[in-house]
Coordinates of C-alpha atoms and ligand atoms in Angstrom, one line a residue:
X1 CA -20.5 -53.1 6.4
X2 CA -21.3 -49.5 4.3
X3 CA -18.7 -47.2 4.8
X4 CA -20.1 -43.9 6.5
X5 CA -18.4 -40.7 4.7
X6 CA -17.8 -37.4 6.6
X7 CA -17.7 -34.3 4.0
X8 CA -16.3 -31.0 6.0
X9 CA -16.2 -27.3 5.3
X10 CA -13.4 -24.7 5.8
X11 CA -13.7 -21.8 5.4
X12 CA -10.2 -20.3 6.3
X13 CA -9.1 -16.9 6.0
X14 CA -6.3 -17.7 3.1
X15 CA -8.2 -21.4 2.6
X16 CA -11.5 -22.5 1.9
X17 CA -11.2 -26.6 1.6
X18 CA -13.4 -29.6 1.8
X19 CA -12.7 -32.8 3.0
X20 CA -14.4 -35.8 2.9
X21 CA -13.5 -38.8 6.0
X22 CA -13.9 -42.2 6.2
X23 CA -14.8 -44.3 9.7
X24 CA -10.8 -44.2 9.9
X25 CA -10.7 -40.4 9.2
X26 CA -8.5 -40.9 6.4
X27 CA -9.0 -38.8 4.0
X28 CA -11.0 -40.4 0.7
X29 CA -11.7 -36.9 -1.3
X30 CA -10.3 -33.0 -1.2
X31 CA -10.3 -29.8 -2.7
X32 CA -9.2 -26.4 -2.3
X33 CA -10.0 -22.7 -3.5
X34 CA -8.3 -19.6 -2.0
X35 CA -10.6 -16.8 -0.2
X36 CA -10.1 -13.2 -2.0
X37 CA -9.2 -10.5 0.1
X38 CA -10.0 -7.5 -1.0
X39 CA -8.4 -4.1 0.1
X40 CA -10.8 -1.5 -1.9
X41 CA -9.7 1.4 0.9
X42 CA -6.3 1.4 3.2
X43 CA -7.2 -0.7 6.6
X44 CA -11.0 -2.0 4.8
X45 CA -10.2 -5.7 4.4
X46 CA -13.1 -7.4 2.8
X47 CA -15.0 -11.0 1.2
X48 CA -17.0 -10.5 -1.5
X49 CA -20.1 -12.8 -0.8
X50 CA -20.6 -13.8 -4.7
X51 CA -17.7 -15.4 -4.9
X52 CA -17.0 -16.4 -2.2
X53 CA -20.3 -19.1 -2.2
X54 CA -19.3 -19.8 -6.3
X55 CA -15.8 -21.2 -4.3
X56 CA -17.6 -23.0 -1.5
X57 CA -20.3 -24.7 -3.9
X58 CA -17.1 -25.4 -6.5
X59 CA -14.5 -26.7 -3.7
X60 CA -17.8 -29.2 -2.6
X61 CA -18.5 -30.2 -6.0
X62 CA -14.9 -30.7 -7.2
X63 CA -13.9 -33.0 -3.0
X64 CA -17.2 -34.9 -4.0
X65 CA -16.1 -35.5 -8.0
X66 CA -12.1 -36.5 -6.2
X67 CA -13.0 -39.2 -3.9
X68 CA -15.6 -40.4 -6.2
X69 CA -18.8 -40.6 -4.3
X70 CA -22.1 -38.2 -5.4
X71 CA -23.8 -36.4 -2.6
X72 CA -26.3 -39.0 -1.0
X73 CA -23.8 -41.0 -0.8
X74 CA -22.4 -38.5 2.5
X75 CA -23.2 -39.6 5.4
X76 CA -23.3 -36.2 7.1
X77 CA -22.1 -32.8 6.7
X78 CA -19.4 -30.6 9.8
X79 CA -18.9 -26.6 9.3
X80 CA -15.9 -25.2 10.4
X81 CA -15.1 -21.3 10.1
X82 CA -13.1 -18.1 10.4
X83 CA -14.2 -16.3 13.7
X84 CA -15.7 -12.4 13.9
X85 CA -16.4 -12.3 10.4
X86 CA -19.6 -10.6 9.6
X87 CA -22.0 -9.7 7.1
X88 CA -25.4 -7.9 7.2
X89 CA -28.5 -8.6 4.4
X90 CA -32.1 -8.1 4.1
X91 CA -34.8 -10.5 5.7
X92 CA -36.5 -9.8 2.7
X93 CA -34.7 -10.1 -0.3
X94 CA -31.8 -12.0 0.8
X95 CA -29.4 -9.0 0.1
X96 CA -26.1 -8.3 1.5
X97 CA -26.1 -4.3 3.0
X98 CA -22.1 -4.5 2.1
X99 CA -19.3 -7.5 1.5
X100 CA -18.0 -9.3 4.1
X101 CA -15.9 -7.2 7.0
X102 CA -13.5 -9.3 7.6
X103 CA -11.5 -10.1 11.4
X104 CA -9.1 -8.3 10.0
X105 CA -10.5 -5.4 9.3
X106 CA -9.4 -2.1 10.5
X107 CA -11.9 0.3 9.0
X108 CA -13.6 0.5 12.8
X109 CA -9.7 1.6 14.1
X110 CA -11.0 5.1 15.8
X111 CA -14.0 3.4 17.4
X112 CA -11.3 0.8 19.4
X113 CA -9.8 3.4 21.0
X114 CA -11.9 6.0 21.6
X115 CA -13.7 3.0 23.3
X116 CA -10.6 2.5 24.7
X117 CA -9.9 5.3 26.4
X118 CA -12.9 5.2 28.3
X119 CA -13.8 2.3 28.8
X120 CA -14.1 2.5 32.5
X121 CA -15.9 6.2 32.0
X122 CA -19.1 4.5 29.4
X123 CA -19.6 2.0 31.5
X124 CA -19.9 3.9 34.7
X125 CA -22.9 5.7 32.5
X126 CA -24.6 2.5 32.0
X127 CA -26.2 2.0 34.8
X128 CA -27.2 -0.9 36.2
X129 CA -26.0 -3.2 33.8
X130 CA -22.4 -2.4 34.8
X131 CA -23.4 -2.5 38.8
X132 CA -24.4 -6.6 37.6
X133 CA -21.2 -6.3 36.1
X134 CA -19.0 -4.9 38.8
X135 CA -21.0 -7.1 41.9
X136 CA -19.1 -10.0 40.0
X137 CA -15.6 -10.2 39.9
X138 CA -14.2 -12.7 38.0
X139 CA -16.3 -11.3 34.9
X140 CA -15.7 -7.8 35.8
X141 CA -11.6 -9.6 35.7
X142 CA -11.6 -10.5 32.7
X143 CA -14.2 -7.6 30.9
X144 CA -11.5 -5.0 32.0
X145 CA -8.7 -5.6 31.6
X146 CA -9.5 -6.8 28.1
X147 CA -9.1 -3.7 25.2
X148 CA -11.7 -3.8 22.8
X149 CA -10.2 -5.4 19.2
X150 CA -10.9 -5.1 16.2
X151 CA -10.5 -8.1 15.1
X152 CA -13.9 -9.2 17.9
X153 CA -16.9 -7.6 15.6
X154 CA -18.3 -5.7 18.2
X155 CA -16.9 -2.0 16.9
X156 CA -17.5 -3.6 13.3
X157 CA -21.5 -3.9 13.7
X158 CA -21.2 -0.7 14.9
X159 CA -19.2 1.4 12.5
X160 CA -21.8 -0.6 10.4
X161 CA -24.6 0.8 12.2
X162 CA -22.6 4.7 12.1
X163 CA -22.1 4.0 8.5
X164 CA -24.3 2.1 6.4
X165 CA -28.0 4.1 6.2
X166 CA -29.6 1.2 4.6
X167 CA -29.1 -1.5 7.6
X168 CA -30.3 1.8 9.8
X169 CA -33.7 1.4 8.2
X170 CA -33.3 -2.1 8.4
X171 CA -33.6 -2.8 11.9
X172 CA -35.5 0.1 11.6
X173 CA -38.1 -2.4 9.5
X174 CA -37.2 -5.4 11.6
X175 CA -35.5 -6.1 8.0
X176 CA -32.2 -6.8 9.4
X177 CA -30.3 -9.9 9.7
X178 CA -26.6 -10.2 11.0
X179 CA -24.6 -13.4 10.9
X180 CA -20.7 -14.5 11.3
X181 CA -20.1 -16.8 8.3
X182 CA -20.3 -19.2 10.0
X183 CA -24.2 -18.0 10.2
X184 CA -24.5 -16.4 6.9
X185 CA -23.4 -20.0 5.1
X186 CA -25.7 -21.9 7.2
X187 CA -28.8 -19.5 5.9
X188 CA -27.0 -20.1 2.4
X189 CA -26.7 -23.2 2.8
X190 CA -30.0 -24.6 4.0
X191 CA -31.8 -23.1 1.4
X192 CA -32.6 -19.5 3.8
X193 CA -34.1 -22.8 6.1
X194 CA -31.8 -21.2 9.6
X195 CA -30.3 -18.6 11.8
X196 CA -28.1 -20.3 13.4
X197 CA -24.4 -19.8 15.0
X198 CA -23.3 -22.4 17.8
X199 CA -21.5 -21.1 21.0
X200 CA -17.9 -20.9 19.3
X201 CA -18.0 -19.2 17.1
X202 CA -20.3 -16.8 18.8
X203 CA -18.1 -15.5 21.7
X204 CA -15.6 -14.2 19.1
X205 CA -17.8 -11.8 18.7
X206 CA -17.2 -10.0 21.8
X207 CA -20.4 -9.1 22.4
X208 CA -21.5 -13.0 23.6
X209 CA -21.5 -13.3 27.7
X210 CA -19.3 -16.5 27.8
X211 CA -20.1 -16.4 31.8
X212 CA -24.0 -17.2 30.9
X213 CA -23.6 -18.1 27.0
X214 CA -25.5 -15.5 26.1
X215 CA -25.8 -13.1 23.6
X216 CA -24.6 -10.0 26.3
X217 CA -27.6 -7.6 27.1
X218 CA -24.6 -4.7 28.3
X219 CA -23.2 -5.4 24.7
X220 CA -26.5 -5.0 23.1
X221 CA -27.4 -1.3 24.6
X222 CA -24.0 -0.3 24.9
X223 CA -23.3 -0.3 21.5
X224 CA -26.8 -0.5 19.5
X225 CA -26.2 -3.4 18.3
X226 CA -30.1 -4.7 17.1
X227 CA -30.7 -7.9 19.3
X228 CA -33.6 -9.0 17.4
X229 CA -31.0 -8.9 14.2
X230 CA -28.8 -12.0 15.6
X231 CA -29.0 -15.1 15.2
X232 CA -30.4 -18.4 18.1
X233 CA -27.2 -19.7 19.2
X234 CA -27.2 -23.3 19.5
X235 CA -24.7 -26.2 20.7
X236 CA -21.6 -27.2 18.5
X237 CA -23.4 -30.2 16.7
X238 CA -26.6 -32.2 16.1
X239 CA -29.6 -32.2 13.6
X240 CA -30.5 -28.5 14.6
X241 CA -29.0 -27.3 11.5
X242 CA -30.8 -29.7 9.3
X243 CA -29.6 -30.0 5.8
X244 CA -27.5 -28.7 3.0
X245 CA -30.4 -27.8 0.0
X246 CA -30.5 -30.7 -2.6
X247 CA -30.0 -28.7 -5.0
X248 CA -27.0 -27.5 -4.5
X249 CA -25.1 -30.8 -5.1
X250 CA -27.8 -33.5 -5.9
X251 CA -29.0 -34.1 -2.8
X252 CA -30.2 -33.3 1.0
X253 CA -26.8 -33.8 3.0
X254 CA -27.5 -33.3 6.4
X255 CA -25.8 -30.6 8.3
X256 CA -24.8 -32.0 11.9
X257 CA -21.6 -29.7 13.4
X258 CA -21.1 -26.0 13.5
X259 CA -18.1 -25.0 14.9
X260 CA -15.2 -22.7 14.5
X261 CA -12.6 -23.0 13.3
X262 CA -9.4 -22.8 16.0
X263 CA -11.6 -24.5 18.5
X264 CA -12.9 -26.7 15.7
X265 CA -9.0 -27.8 15.4
X266 CA -8.6 -28.2 19.2
X267 CA -11.3 -31.5 18.2
X268 CA -8.8 -31.8 16.0
X269 CA -5.7 -32.1 17.9
X270 CA -7.6 -34.1 20.7
X271 CA -7.4 -31.6 23.0
X272 CA -10.3 -32.5 24.9
X273 CA -8.6 -32.5 28.9
X274 CA -7.4 -29.9 30.3
X275 CA -4.0 -27.7 30.4
X276 CA -4.2 -29.4 26.8
X277 CA -2.8 -26.6 23.8
X278 CA -2.7 -26.5 20.9
X279 CA -0.8 -23.9 18.0
X280 CA -2.3 -23.8 15.0
X281 CA -0.1 -21.4 12.8
X282 CA -2.5 -20.4 10.2
X283 CA -3.6 -16.4 8.8
X284 CA -2.3 -16.3 12.0
X285 CA -1.7 -18.3 15.1
X286 CA -2.9 -19.3 18.4
X287 CA -2.5 -21.0 21.0
X288 CA -5.4 -22.2 22.8
X289 CA -5.5 -24.1 25.7
X290 CA -8.3 -25.6 27.0
X291 CA -9.7 -25.0 30.6
X292 CA -12.4 -27.0 31.2
X293 CA -15.9 -25.6 32.5
X294 CA -14.5 -22.3 33.1
X295 CA -14.1 -19.0 31.2
X296 CA -10.7 -17.5 31.8
X297 CA -10.0 -15.1 33.6
X298 CA -7.3 -12.7 31.6
X299 CA -4.2 -10.7 33.0
X300 CA -2.4 -9.9 29.7
X301 CA -4.3 -11.2 26.8
X302 CA -5.2 -14.2 26.9
X303 CA -9.2 -14.5 25.3
X304 CA -11.5 -16.6 27.1
X305 CA -13.7 -18.3 24.1
X306 CA -16.3 -20.9 24.5
X307 CA -14.6 -24.5 22.7
X308 CA -17.8 -26.4 22.3
X309 CA -21.0 -27.1 23.7
X310 CA -22.7 -30.9 23.3
X311 CA -26.0 -30.0 25.7
X312 CA -24.2 -31.2 28.9
X313 CA -20.7 -30.8 28.1
X314 CA -19.0 -28.1 28.1
X315 CA -15.5 -26.7 27.3
X316 CA -13.9 -23.3 27.2
X317 CA -10.3 -22.2 25.7
X318 CA -8.8 -19.6 26.6
X319 CA -6.7 -18.3 23.4
X320 CA -3.8 -16.2 22.8
X321 CA -3.8 -14.9 18.9
X322 CA -1.5 -12.8 17.0
X323 CA -3.7 -12.2 14.3
X324 CA -0.5 -12.4 11.5
X325 CA 0.9 -15.2 10.4
X326 CA 0.7 -16.9 7.5
X327 CA -1.0 -13.0 6.0
X328 CA 2.8 -12.4 6.5
X329 CA 4.5 -14.6 4.2
X330 CA 2.1 -13.9 2.1
X331 CA 2.2 -10.6 1.5
X332 CA 5.7 -11.9 1.5
X333 CA 5.5 -13.4 -1.4
X334 CA 3.5 -11.6 -3.2
X335 CA 6.1 -8.6 -3.3
X336 CA 8.9 -11.0 -4.6
X337 CA 10.7 -12.2 -1.7
X338 CA 10.6 -16.1 -2.9
X339 CA 8.7 -17.6 -5.3
X340 CA 7.0 -20.2 -3.8
X341 CA 6.6 -20.7 0.9
X342 CA 7.8 -24.8 0.4
X343 CA 11.5 -23.3 -0.3
X344 CA 11.8 -20.2 2.7
X345 CA 12.7 -23.1 5.0
X346 CA 14.9 -23.1 3.0
X347 CA 16.4 -19.7 2.1
X348 CA 16.7 -19.1 5.8
X349 CA 18.9 -21.6 7.1
X350 CA 21.0 -20.2 3.4
X351 CA 22.0 -17.9 6.2
X352 CA 23.5 -18.5 9.4
X353 CA 21.6 -14.9 10.6
X354 CA 20.3 -12.0 9.5
X355 CA 22.5 -9.9 9.5
X356 CA 21.1 -8.1 11.9
X357 CA 17.6 -7.7 10.9
X358 CA 14.7 -7.1 12.0
X359 CA 10.9 -7.7 11.1
X360 CA 7.7 -6.0 13.1
X361 CA 4.5 -8.8 11.6
X362 CA 2.0 -6.2 13.3
X363 CA 0.2 -5.7 10.0
X364 CA -3.3 -5.9 12.7
X365 CA -1.5 -4.5 15.5
X366 CA 0.4 -6.5 17.4
X367 CA -1.5 -9.0 20.4
X368 CA -0.6 -9.8 23.6
X369 CA 2.0 -9.4 25.6
X370 CA 1.0 -5.8 23.5
X371 CA -1.8 -5.6 23.2
X372 CA -0.9 -2.3 21.0
X373 CA -3.4 -1.5 17.4
X374 CA -1.9 0.7 16.9
X375 CA 1.9 -1.1 16.2
X376 CA 3.7 -1.1 12.7
X377 CA 5.6 -3.0 10.6
X378 CA 8.8 -3.1 8.5
X379 CA 12.1 -4.1 8.8
X380 CA 14.8 -2.8 10.8
X381 CA 18.6 -2.5 10.2
X382 CA 18.7 -3.1 6.4
X383 CA 22.6 -2.4 5.0
X384 CA 24.5 -2.5 2.1
X385 CA 25.3 -6.3 2.9
X386 CA 21.2 -7.1 3.3
X387 CA 20.4 -9.6 0.7
X388 CA 16.7 -11.6 0.2
X389 CA 17.7 -14.7 2.5
X390 CA 18.0 -12.0 5.2
X391 CA 15.0 -10.6 5.3
X392 CA 13.2 -14.1 4.6
X393 CA 15.3 -15.8 7.8
X394 CA 13.7 -12.2 9.0
X395 CA 10.6 -12.6 8.3
X396 CA 10.3 -17.1 9.5
X397 CA 11.8 -15.6 13.0
X398 CA 9.6 -13.0 14.0
X399 CA 6.8 -15.3 13.8
X400 CA 8.3 -17.6 15.5
X401 CA 9.9 -14.6 18.0
X402 CA 6.1 -13.5 18.3
X403 CA 4.2 -17.2 18.9
X404 CA 7.2 -17.2 21.6
X405 CA 6.1 -14.1 23.2
X406 CA 2.4 -15.7 23.1
X407 CA 3.8 -19.0 25.2
X408 CA 5.0 -16.9 27.8
X409 CA 2.1 -14.8 28.0
X410 CA -0.4 -18.7 28.6
X411 CA 2.9 -19.6 31.0
X412 CA 2.2 -16.2 33.1
X413 CA -1.7 -16.7 33.7
X414 CA -1.9 -20.7 33.4
X415 CA -0.5 -23.4 35.7
X416 CA -0.5 -26.0 33.9
X417 CA 2.8 -28.5 33.3
X418 CA 2.4 -27.9 29.8
X419 CA 5.6 -30.1 27.9
X420 CA 4.0 -30.8 23.8
X421 CA 2.4 -28.4 21.8
X422 CA 0.3 -29.5 19.1
X423 CA 0.3 -28.2 16.0
X424 CA -1.2 -27.5 13.1
X425 CA -1.8 -24.8 10.0
X426 CA -0.7 -23.7 7.0
X427 CA 2.7 -22.3 8.1
X428 CA 3.3 -25.3 10.5
X429 CA 4.8 -27.2 7.4
X430 CA 7.6 -24.9 7.5
X431 CA 10.5 -26.8 9.5
X432 CA 12.6 -23.5 10.2
X433 CA 9.9 -22.4 12.0
X434 CA 8.2 -25.2 13.8
X435 CA 11.6 -25.7 14.6
X436 CA 12.5 -22.4 16.3
X437 CA 9.1 -22.5 18.1
X438 CA 9.9 -25.7 19.6
X439 CA 14.0 -24.4 21.0
X440 CA 12.5 -20.7 22.8
X441 CA 9.2 -22.2 24.0
X442 CA 11.4 -25.5 25.0
X443 CA 8.8 -27.7 24.2
X444 CA 8.6 -30.8 21.9
X445 CA 6.2 -29.9 19.5
X446 CA 4.4 -32.1 17.4
X447 CA 3.4 -32.2 13.2
X448 CA 0.4 -33.9 12.2
X449 CA 1.1 -36.3 9.2
X450 CA -2.6 -33.9 8.0
X451 CA -1.6 -29.8 8.9
X452 CA -5.5 -29.4 7.9
X453 CA -6.8 -29.7 11.8
X454 CA -9.8 -27.6 11.2
X455 CA -11.3 -30.5 8.7
X456 CA -10.4 -33.5 11.0
X457 CA -11.8 -31.6 14.3
X458 CA -15.3 -31.4 11.7
X459 CA -14.8 -35.2 11.2
X460 CA -14.1 -35.9 15.1
X461 CA -17.3 -34.1 16.0
X462 CA -19.8 -35.1 13.1
X463 CA -18.5 -39.8 13.2
X464 CA -18.4 -39.5 17.3
X465 CA -22.2 -37.9 17.2
X466 CA -23.1 -40.0 14.6
X467 CA -21.7 -42.5 16.9
X468 CA -19.4 -43.6 13.9
X469 CA -16.4 -43.0 17.1
X470 CA -17.7 -44.5 19.7
X471 CA -15.4 -42.2 22.3
X472 CA -12.8 -39.5 22.9
X473 CA -10.1 -41.6 23.5
X474 CA -11.0 -44.2 20.0
X475 CA -10.6 -40.4 18.4
X476 CA -6.7 -40.2 20.2
X477 CA -5.7 -43.4 18.8
X478 CA -6.4 -42.0 15.2
X479 CA -4.5 -39.3 15.3
X480 CA -1.4 -39.5 13.4
X481 CA 1.8 -37.6 14.0
X482 CA 4.5 -37.2 11.2
X483 CA 7.3 -34.6 12.8
X484 CA 7.8 -34.0 16.4
X485 CA 10.8 -30.9 16.9
X486 CA 12.8 -31.5 20.0
X487 CA 13.2 -28.2 21.6
X488 CA 17.9 -27.5 21.8
X489 CA 18.8 -25.4 24.9
X490 CA 22.1 -25.0 23.1
X491 CA 20.0 -22.8 19.5
X492 CA 17.7 -21.1 22.9
X493 CA 20.4 -19.5 25.1
X494 CA 22.2 -18.2 21.3
X495 CA 19.8 -16.3 20.4
X496 CA 19.2 -15.1 23.7
X497 CA 20.5 -11.1 22.7
X498 CA 18.7 -11.9 19.1
X499 CA 15.6 -11.4 20.8
X500 CA 15.8 -8.2 23.4
X501 CA 17.6 -7.1 19.9
X502 CA 14.2 -8.1 18.5
X503 CA 11.9 -7.2 21.3
X504 CA 13.6 -3.0 21.3
X505 CA 13.2 -3.0 17.3
X506 CA 9.2 -3.7 19.2
X507 CA 8.8 -1.8 20.8
X508 CA 10.2 1.4 18.9
X509 CA 7.0 0.4 16.1
X510 CA 4.8 0.3 19.6
X511 CA 2.3 3.6 19.4
X512 CA 3.5 3.9 15.8
X513 CA 0.0 5.5 14.2
X514 CA -1.0 6.9 17.8
Ligands
ADP1 P1 -6.3 -19.7 6.6 O1 -6.7 -21.9 7.9 O2 -6.3 -19.2 8.3 O3 -7.0 -20.2 5.9 P2 -3.2 -22.4 6.3 O4 -3.8 -22.9 7.6 O5 -4.6 -22.9 4.9 O6 -5.1 -20.4 6.1 O7 -2.8 -21.6 5.8 C1 -2.4 -21.1 4.4 C2 -0.7 -20.8 4.4 O8 0.5 -21.1 4.5 C3 -1.0 -20.4 2.9 O9 -1.3 -19.2 2.1 C4 0.6 -19.7 2.8 O10 0.8 -18.6 3.3 C5 0.9 -20.2 3.9 N1 2.1 -22.0 4.0 C6 1.9 -22.8 3.3 N2 3.4 -23.4 3.5 C7 3.8 -22.9 4.2 C8 5.7 -23.3 4.4 N3 6.1 -24.4 4.3 N4 5.5 -22.3 5.1 C9 5.5 -21.1 5.3 N5 4.2 -20.3 5.0 C10 3.1 -21.4 4.4

């Protein structure tokens, strides 16, 4: 039988990768490039669309070369992308009005604060839309507990509406197009044929209503978001994504799935059952719990997102996010704390403790349980005896502490019996961090052989769609677990005082930029 090949393209915030799998989910070719982030003004975090496009075309080319395959031999393609990062462009000319404004960008911070301060008041002001929201208690709970945040698209798009005149004029002439990264990529890769977003990416914008599965009318009217500029929202897999332009890689490749990276990684980790939980430690940290057919109404900041929709199958996920993880590692590397992230676990273990130094990882503020986007980052407690190794250990410990805090929120908001976390993402290569996560959460942590779960998840969905994989049980049987980290209760005990001191330090950093 002729072998089937699935090509995946995953656009993270740190890494762009293309991985080609065979029908046994073995990797036959792979290429990786770095996402170049631009910081033109403090707080701004942008991606240049031309640079990104060049990288995307390049990684797919290289992956095909590595696999010694031509585009014509690829059965189908799946795409996963970072969420909430967006761009706007002219329908007529295709020219962008600005660079990608990423989910890590803080330019709308003032708007975020303003709206969070007057949220209830403003909701009352908008009349029928709000009465509608209030009349549905579950929806109101989800909307009221959660604050507006910088990492949702809503406020940054509102900022564009206020500040980019060209976009404003284009909206009036019906010449404006909006797209999160997936939408823009689908548009470009198909030769401007489709303007679509799947439900999982749409649900991470902040203006998609997971209860009605449509763009939220109340958000359109509150924030002046132009409905005409928005993409059509579609199922996560199917032939509606058409195929790639033949001139890109020599032949058209059918695109059969486009999904948000976090829920792609739920597929990669086979989190198919209600209560299954995965943890991604990439640029940020993301806990995702499968909550089945119902969106999760939050009590402390877990966000309800759509996992995927495949015809009648709709799966929601409760998500706890901590925006800074690999971004902290990258920064620490840039300032010279170490040369290579792979060395950091050994460096941390070369000292018995941090010598009383703590690190607060809040470059984009702090998510649950603080939900404080005015928090500051920094080292606390440095002394003349502090060495680089202490600082490295403090940084790594802080990533595990934040992850454990997120897990406590998960426990407080859900009633599932968790015993195992399925892990992925670049930072999951770090034995020191992962072992500490197991110790502090008291859960077994399973690290798979391949930690590129978004790519594998894409391959799973595409293969499932095409009948290459017959069932979810078959996918589970293909799952390859590499290392299992078992919790050590005595270590948890020895960290009790340290975590309490660290939490004191964090509290001092909250509200810093008020
Ligand atoms: P994303 O998918 O969000 O783009 P990745 O999951 O690809 O990010 O993570 C890549 C990052 O993981 C690297 O840039 C590096 O900073 C970090 N990383 C990789 N290996 C290690 C390690 N052993 N220890 C700590 N961090 C690591």
